[in-house]
mmCIF file of C-alpha atoms and ligand atoms in Angstrom:
data_model
loop_
_atom_site.group_PDB
_atom_site.id
_atom_site.type_symbol
_atom_site.label_atom_id
_atom_site.label_comp_id
_atom_site.label_asym_id
_atom_site.label_seq_id
_atom_site.Cartn_x
_atom_site.Cartn_y
_atom_site.Cartn_z
ATOM 1 C CA MET A 1 180.515 -70.800 88.819
ATOM 2 C CA LEU A 2 181.935 -69.707 92.151
ATOM 3 C CA ASN A 3 179.458 -67.049 93.251
ATOM 4 C CA LEU A 4 180.251 -65.464 96.592
ATOM 5 C CA ILE A 5 178.515 -62.814 98.669
ATOM 6 C CA ILE A 6 180.691 -60.731 100.929
ATOM 7 C CA PHE A 7 178.475 -59.577 103.737
ATOM 8 C CA GLY A 8 178.893 -57.309 106.748
ATOM 9 C CA ALA A 9 178.275 -53.898 108.247
ATOM 10 C CA PRO A 10 179.738 -50.787 106.628
ATOM 11 C CA GLY A 11 183.415 -50.662 107.553
ATOM 12 C CA SER A 12 183.696 -54.429 108.075
ATOM 13 C CA GLY A 13 186.343 -54.841 105.346
ATOM 14 C CA LYS A 14 184.200 -56.079 102.434
ATOM 15 C CA GLY A 15 186.138 -54.091 99.808
ATOM 16 C CA THR A 16 189.547 -55.173 101.127
ATOM 17 C CA GLN A 17 188.650 -58.868 101.277
ATOM 18 C CA SER A 18 186.857 -58.738 97.888
ATOM 19 C CA ALA A 19 190.065 -57.523 96.238
ATOM 20 C CA LYS A 20 191.910 -60.518 97.669
ATOM 21 C CA LEU A 21 189.142 -62.929 96.604
ATOM 22 C CA ILE A 22 189.166 -61.785 92.977
ATOM 23 C CA ASP A 23 192.960 -62.082 92.923
ATOM 24 C CA ARG A 24 192.981 -65.607 94.346
ATOM 25 C CA TYR A 25 190.026 -67.069 92.444
ATOM 26 C CA GLY A 26 189.872 -64.923 89.270
ATOM 27 C CA LEU A 27 186.309 -63.764 89.870
ATOM 28 C CA TYR A 28 184.321 -60.780 88.634
ATOM 29 C CA HIS A 29 183.855 -58.129 91.357
ATOM 30 C CA ILE A 30 180.691 -56.093 91.653
ATOM 31 C CA SER A 31 180.510 -53.506 94.433
ATOM 32 C CA THR A 32 177.136 -51.777 94.208
ATOM 33 C CA GLY A 33 178.486 -48.884 96.334
ATOM 34 C CA GLU A 34 181.389 -48.346 93.901
ATOM 35 C CA VAL A 35 179.105 -48.541 90.863
ATOM 36 C CA LEU A 36 176.779 -45.948 92.429
ATOM 37 C CA ARG A 37 179.676 -43.631 93.368
ATOM 38 C CA ASP A 38 180.881 -43.888 89.764
ATOM 39 C CA HIS A 39 177.403 -42.906 88.498
ATOM 40 C CA ILE A 40 177.427 -39.920 90.877
ATOM 41 C CA ALA A 41 180.881 -38.847 89.632
ATOM 42 C CA ARG A 42 179.644 -39.059 86.006
ATOM 43 C CA ASN A 43 176.370 -37.220 86.790
ATOM 44 C CA THR A 44 174.199 -39.914 85.219
ATOM 45 C CA PRO A 45 170.417 -40.049 85.928
ATOM 46 C CA LEU A 46 171.007 -43.018 88.282
ATOM 47 C CA GLY A 47 173.803 -41.052 89.968
ATOM 48 C CA GLU A 48 171.470 -38.141 90.578
ATOM 49 C CA ILE A 49 168.952 -40.396 92.332
ATOM 50 C CA ALA A 50 171.622 -42.370 94.215
ATOM 51 C CA ALA A 51 173.283 -39.236 95.625
ATOM 52 C CA LYS A 52 170.097 -38.288 97.468
ATOM 53 C CA TYR A 53 170.067 -41.581 99.364
ATOM 54 C CA ILE A 54 173.807 -42.089 99.847
ATOM 55 C CA THR A 55 174.406 -38.690 101.459
ATOM 56 C CA LYS A 56 171.737 -39.517 104.060
ATOM 57 C CA GLY A 57 173.066 -43.021 104.624
ATOM 58 C CA HIS A 58 169.830 -44.568 103.313
ATOM 59 C CA LEU A 59 169.498 -47.484 100.893
ATOM 60 C CA ILE A 60 168.765 -46.949 97.197
ATOM 61 C CA PRO A 61 165.354 -48.487 96.249
ATOM 62 C CA ASP A 62 165.501 -52.238 95.657
ATOM 63 C CA ASP A 63 164.204 -52.133 92.055
ATOM 64 C CA LEU A 64 167.047 -49.840 90.904
ATOM 65 C CA ILE A 65 169.704 -52.019 92.543
ATOM 66 C CA ILE A 66 168.183 -55.261 91.240
ATOM 67 C CA ASP A 67 168.117 -53.864 87.653
ATOM 68 C CA LEU A 68 171.767 -52.919 88.026
ATOM 69 C CA ILE A 69 172.709 -56.431 89.215
ATOM 70 C CA ARG A 70 170.658 -58.143 86.476
ATOM 71 C CA ASN A 71 172.513 -56.093 83.932
ATOM 72 C CA VAL A 72 175.921 -57.040 85.333
ATOM 73 C CA ILE A 73 175.057 -60.760 85.483
ATOM 74 C CA ASP A 74 173.923 -60.753 81.845
ATOM 75 C CA ASN A 75 176.720 -58.606 80.461
ATOM 76 C CA GLU A 76 180.054 -57.877 82.178
ATOM 77 C CA ALA A 77 179.986 -61.047 84.336
ATOM 78 C CA LYS A 78 178.476 -63.358 81.723
ATOM 79 C CA SER A 79 181.587 -65.384 80.972
ATOM 80 C CA ALA A 80 183.242 -64.976 84.385
ATOM 81 C CA LYS A 81 184.315 -67.931 86.536
ATOM 82 C CA GLY A 82 182.135 -66.498 89.258
ATOM 83 C CA VAL A 83 181.096 -63.246 90.878
ATOM 84 C CA VAL A 84 181.897 -61.594 94.192
ATOM 85 C CA PHE A 85 178.791 -59.648 95.227
ATOM 86 C CA ASP A 86 180.066 -56.884 97.522
ATOM 87 C CA GLY A 87 177.481 -54.722 99.296
ATOM 88 C CA PHE A 88 174.624 -56.644 97.676
ATOM 89 C CA PRO A 89 172.154 -57.969 98.739
ATOM 90 C CA ARG A 90 171.309 -55.557 101.557
ATOM 91 C CA THR A 91 167.606 -56.374 102.011
ATOM 92 C CA ILE A 92 165.509 -59.551 101.990
ATOM 93 C CA PRO A 93 163.811 -58.576 98.658
ATOM 94 C CA GLN A 94 167.285 -58.108 97.116
ATOM 95 C CA ALA A 95 168.332 -61.563 98.393
ATOM 96 C CA GLU A 96 165.159 -63.137 96.961
ATOM 97 C CA ALA A 97 165.751 -61.399 93.625
ATOM 98 C CA LEU A 98 169.361 -62.613 93.479
ATOM 99 C CA LYS A 99 168.298 -66.164 94.265
ATOM 100 C CA GLN A 100 165.791 -66.057 91.413
ATOM 101 C CA LEU A 101 168.170 -64.385 88.937
ATOM 102 C CA LEU A 102 170.800 -67.051 89.601
ATOM 103 C CA ALA A 103 168.335 -69.969 89.625
ATOM 104 C CA GLU A 104 167.000 -68.896 86.212
ATOM 105 C CA ARG A 105 170.574 -69.239 84.938
ATOM 106 C CA ASP A 106 171.113 -72.610 86.712
ATOM 107 C CA GLU A 107 173.420 -70.936 89.213
ATOM 108 C CA GLY A 108 173.449 -70.350 92.948
ATOM 109 C CA VAL A 109 175.451 -68.812 95.762
ATOM 110 C CA HIS A 110 178.375 -70.953 96.927
ATOM 111 C CA ALA A 111 178.947 -69.085 100.208
ATOM 112 C CA VAL A 112 178.031 -65.937 102.083
ATOM 113 C CA ILE A 113 181.123 -64.621 103.839
ATOM 114 C CA GLY A 114 179.917 -62.721 106.893
ATOM 115 C CA LEU A 115 182.558 -60.359 108.264
ATOM 116 C CA GLU A 116 181.727 -59.801 111.939
ATOM 117 C CA VAL A 117 183.339 -56.757 113.588
ATOM 118 C CA PRO A 118 182.434 -54.925 116.849
ATOM 119 C CA GLU A 119 180.593 -51.633 116.348
ATOM 120 C CA GLU A 120 183.255 -49.352 117.942
ATOM 121 C CA GLU A 121 185.840 -50.756 115.535
ATOM 122 C CA LEU A 122 183.518 -50.184 112.540
ATOM 123 C CA ILE A 123 183.066 -46.522 113.471
ATOM 124 C CA GLU A 124 186.793 -45.997 113.982
ATOM 125 C CA ARG A 125 187.619 -47.626 110.621
ATOM 126 C CA MET A 126 185.061 -45.525 108.723
ATOM 127 C CA LEU A 127 186.217 -42.273 110.346
ATOM 128 C CA ASN A 128 189.799 -43.122 109.345
ATOM 129 C CA ARG A 129 188.734 -43.997 105.804
ATOM 130 C CA GLY A 130 186.861 -40.687 105.598
ATOM 131 C CA LYS A 131 190.035 -38.807 106.557
ATOM 132 C CA GLU A 132 192.214 -40.792 104.158
ATOM 133 C CA THR A 133 189.960 -40.921 101.087
ATOM 134 C CA GLY A 134 187.539 -38.022 101.567
ATOM 135 C CA ARG A 135 184.617 -40.426 101.050
ATOM 136 C CA ALA A 136 181.586 -38.193 101.664
ATOM 137 C CA ASP A 137 179.415 -40.661 103.621
ATOM 138 C CA ASP A 138 182.230 -41.513 106.074
ATOM 139 C CA ASN A 139 181.283 -38.744 108.546
ATOM 140 C CA LEU A 140 179.897 -39.437 112.026
ATOM 141 C CA ASP A 141 176.246 -38.458 111.349
ATOM 142 C CA THR A 142 175.971 -40.496 108.150
ATOM 143 C CA ILE A 143 177.903 -43.397 109.703
ATOM 144 C CA LYS A 144 175.303 -43.580 112.513
ATOM 145 C CA ASN A 145 172.465 -43.685 109.963
ATOM 146 C CA ARG A 146 174.258 -46.342 107.930
ATOM 147 C CA LEU A 147 174.692 -48.513 111.029
ATOM 148 C CA ASP A 148 170.974 -48.094 111.922
ATOM 149 C CA VAL A 149 170.010 -49.041 108.365
ATOM 150 C CA TYR A 150 172.360 -52.020 108.584
ATOM 151 C CA HIS A 151 170.768 -53.266 111.831
ATOM 152 C CA ASN A 152 167.193 -52.763 110.628
ATOM 153 C CA GLN A 153 167.332 -53.781 106.977
ATOM 154 C CA THR A 154 170.502 -55.753 106.283
ATOM 155 C CA GLN A 155 171.291 -57.761 109.406
ATOM 156 C CA PRO A 156 168.141 -59.959 109.013
ATOM 157 C CA LEU A 157 169.938 -61.446 105.991
ATOM 158 C CA ARG A 158 172.365 -63.122 108.376
ATOM 159 C CA GLU A 159 169.547 -65.358 109.665
ATOM 160 C CA TYR A 160 168.216 -65.762 106.118
ATOM 161 C CA TYR A 161 171.529 -67.154 104.849
ATOM 162 C CA ILE A 162 172.087 -69.246 107.982
ATOM 163 C CA GLY A 163 168.718 -70.797 107.096
ATOM 164 C CA GLU A 164 169.923 -71.426 103.528
ATOM 165 C CA GLY A 165 173.032 -73.138 104.920
ATOM 166 C CA SER A 166 175.412 -70.820 103.063
ATOM 167 C CA TYR A 167 176.539 -68.415 105.822
ATOM 168 C CA LEU A 168 180.194 -68.518 106.908
ATOM 169 C CA ALA A 169 180.758 -66.482 110.072
ATOM 170 C CA ILE A 170 184.186 -64.841 109.927
ATOM 171 C CA ASN A 171 185.852 -62.828 112.689
ATOM 172 C CA GLY A 172 186.621 -59.638 110.761
ATOM 173 C CA SER A 173 188.856 -58.025 113.405
ATOM 174 C CA GLY A 174 192.612 -58.130 113.213
ATOM 175 C CA ASN A 175 195.142 -58.875 110.525
ATOM 176 C CA VAL A 176 193.911 -58.663 106.893
ATOM 177 C CA GLU A 177 195.983 -61.683 105.750
ATOM 178 C CA GLU A 178 194.825 -63.839 108.673
ATOM 179 C CA ILE A 179 191.195 -62.944 107.968
ATOM 180 C CA PHE A 180 191.655 -63.821 104.299
ATOM 181 C CA LYS A 181 193.203 -67.181 105.216
ATOM 182 C CA THR A 182 190.114 -68.045 107.293
ATOM 183 C CA ILE A 183 187.841 -66.979 104.428
ATOM 184 C CA ALA A 184 189.726 -69.058 101.831
ATOM 185 C CA GLU A 185 189.628 -72.145 104.084
ATOM 186 C CA GLY A 186 185.910 -71.630 104.642
ATOM 187 C CA ILE A 187 185.217 -71.379 100.899
ATOM 188 C CA GLU A 188 187.328 -74.394 100.018
ATOM 189 C CA ASN A 189 185.780 -76.585 102.729
ATOM 190 C CA LYS A 190 182.223 -75.744 101.680
HETATM 191 P P1 LIG B 1 178.995 -49.257 100.267
HETATM 192 O O1 LIG B 1 180.103 -48.738 99.417
HETATM 193 O O2 LIG B 1 178.699 -50.716 100.003
HETATM 194 O O3 LIG B 1 179.193 -48.985 101.731
HETATM 195 O O4 LIG B 1 177.648 -48.464 99.829
HETATM 196 C C1 LIG B 1 177.557 -47.063 99.965
HETATM 197 C C2 LIG B 1 176.108 -46.639 99.866
HETATM 198 O O5 LIG B 1 175.579 -47.004 98.589
HETATM 199 C C3 LIG B 1 175.158 -47.270 100.884
HETATM 200 O O6 LIG B 1 175.169 -46.588 102.124
HETATM 201 C C4 LIG B 1 173.815 -47.151 100.156
HETATM 202 O O7 LIG B 1 173.326 -45.823 100.221
HETATM 203 C C5 LIG B 1 174.204 -47.417 98.701
HETATM 204 N N1 LIG B 1 174.127 -48.869 98.376
HETATM 205 C C6 LIG B 1 175.160 -49.696 98.079
HETATM 206 N N2 LIG B 1 174.742 -50.950 97.844
HETATM 207 C C7 LIG B 1 173.393 -50.920 98.001
HETATM 208 C C8 LIG B 1 172.375 -51.919 97.927
HETATM 209 N N3 LIG B 1 172.654 -53.209 97.652
HETATM 210 N N4 LIG B 1 171.093 -51.528 98.156
HETATM 211 C C9 LIG B 1 170.782 -50.239 98.429
HETATM 212 N N5 LIG B 1 171.699 -49.265 98.537
HETATM 213 C C10 LIG B 1 173.001 -49.590 98.330
#
C-alpha cells in the first residue's frame, strides 16, 4: 500500500495537495479536520465534543482521533491502494498510534510530505480562505491559537519523521502545480 502523510502548518496547502495525490495515485483520502467538521454539521456526539476544541483552535483529544483513524483503516480504507493521511498525526502519541496500527496490519508509511511555508503567508492564506468559505476557525484569533498549537504540539513530528527517514521537505510556497510536481518526484524516488 502507498500510505502517505501530508504534513504542515494550518494553511500550508495540505487539502489542495491531497486532492491532487488521490487523483494521481488513486488513494483513499482521510482529512481528520473534514471528518470532524462533518460531525459538527450533523450534530453527532463526536461533533458536539469536537466543536468545543475547534472553535478555540485546540486539538481534539488523542484517543478520540485515534479511534476515528482505526475505524477508517479497518472499514472505508480497507481495500484501498493506500491512504493519504491529511491533518493526522498532529501529536507524537498520534504518530506512535499510527505506526502501531499500520505495523499490526503489515503496513507502514511510505513518505511524510512536509509542506513548509513562511508564517506570514500561512496567515494570509487562512484569512483569505475564511472570507471565501466562511470556515469558522479561519479568523485571526483562532488562527493565532492554531499556529501556537502547531509549534508546540505538531512541529516536533518533523524531527520524529526525519529520524524515521520518511520526511520529505517540500517548499510549499508558490505555484500549486509546481509544488505537486516536486511532491510526486519525491514520492517516486523514495
Ligand atoms: P484542519 O482542517 O486539519 O485544519 O483541522 C481543523 C481542526 O480540527 C484543528 O484545528 C483541530 O481542532 C481539529 N483536528 C483536526 N485533525 C486533528 C488531529 N489529528 N488531532 C487533533 N485535532 C485535530
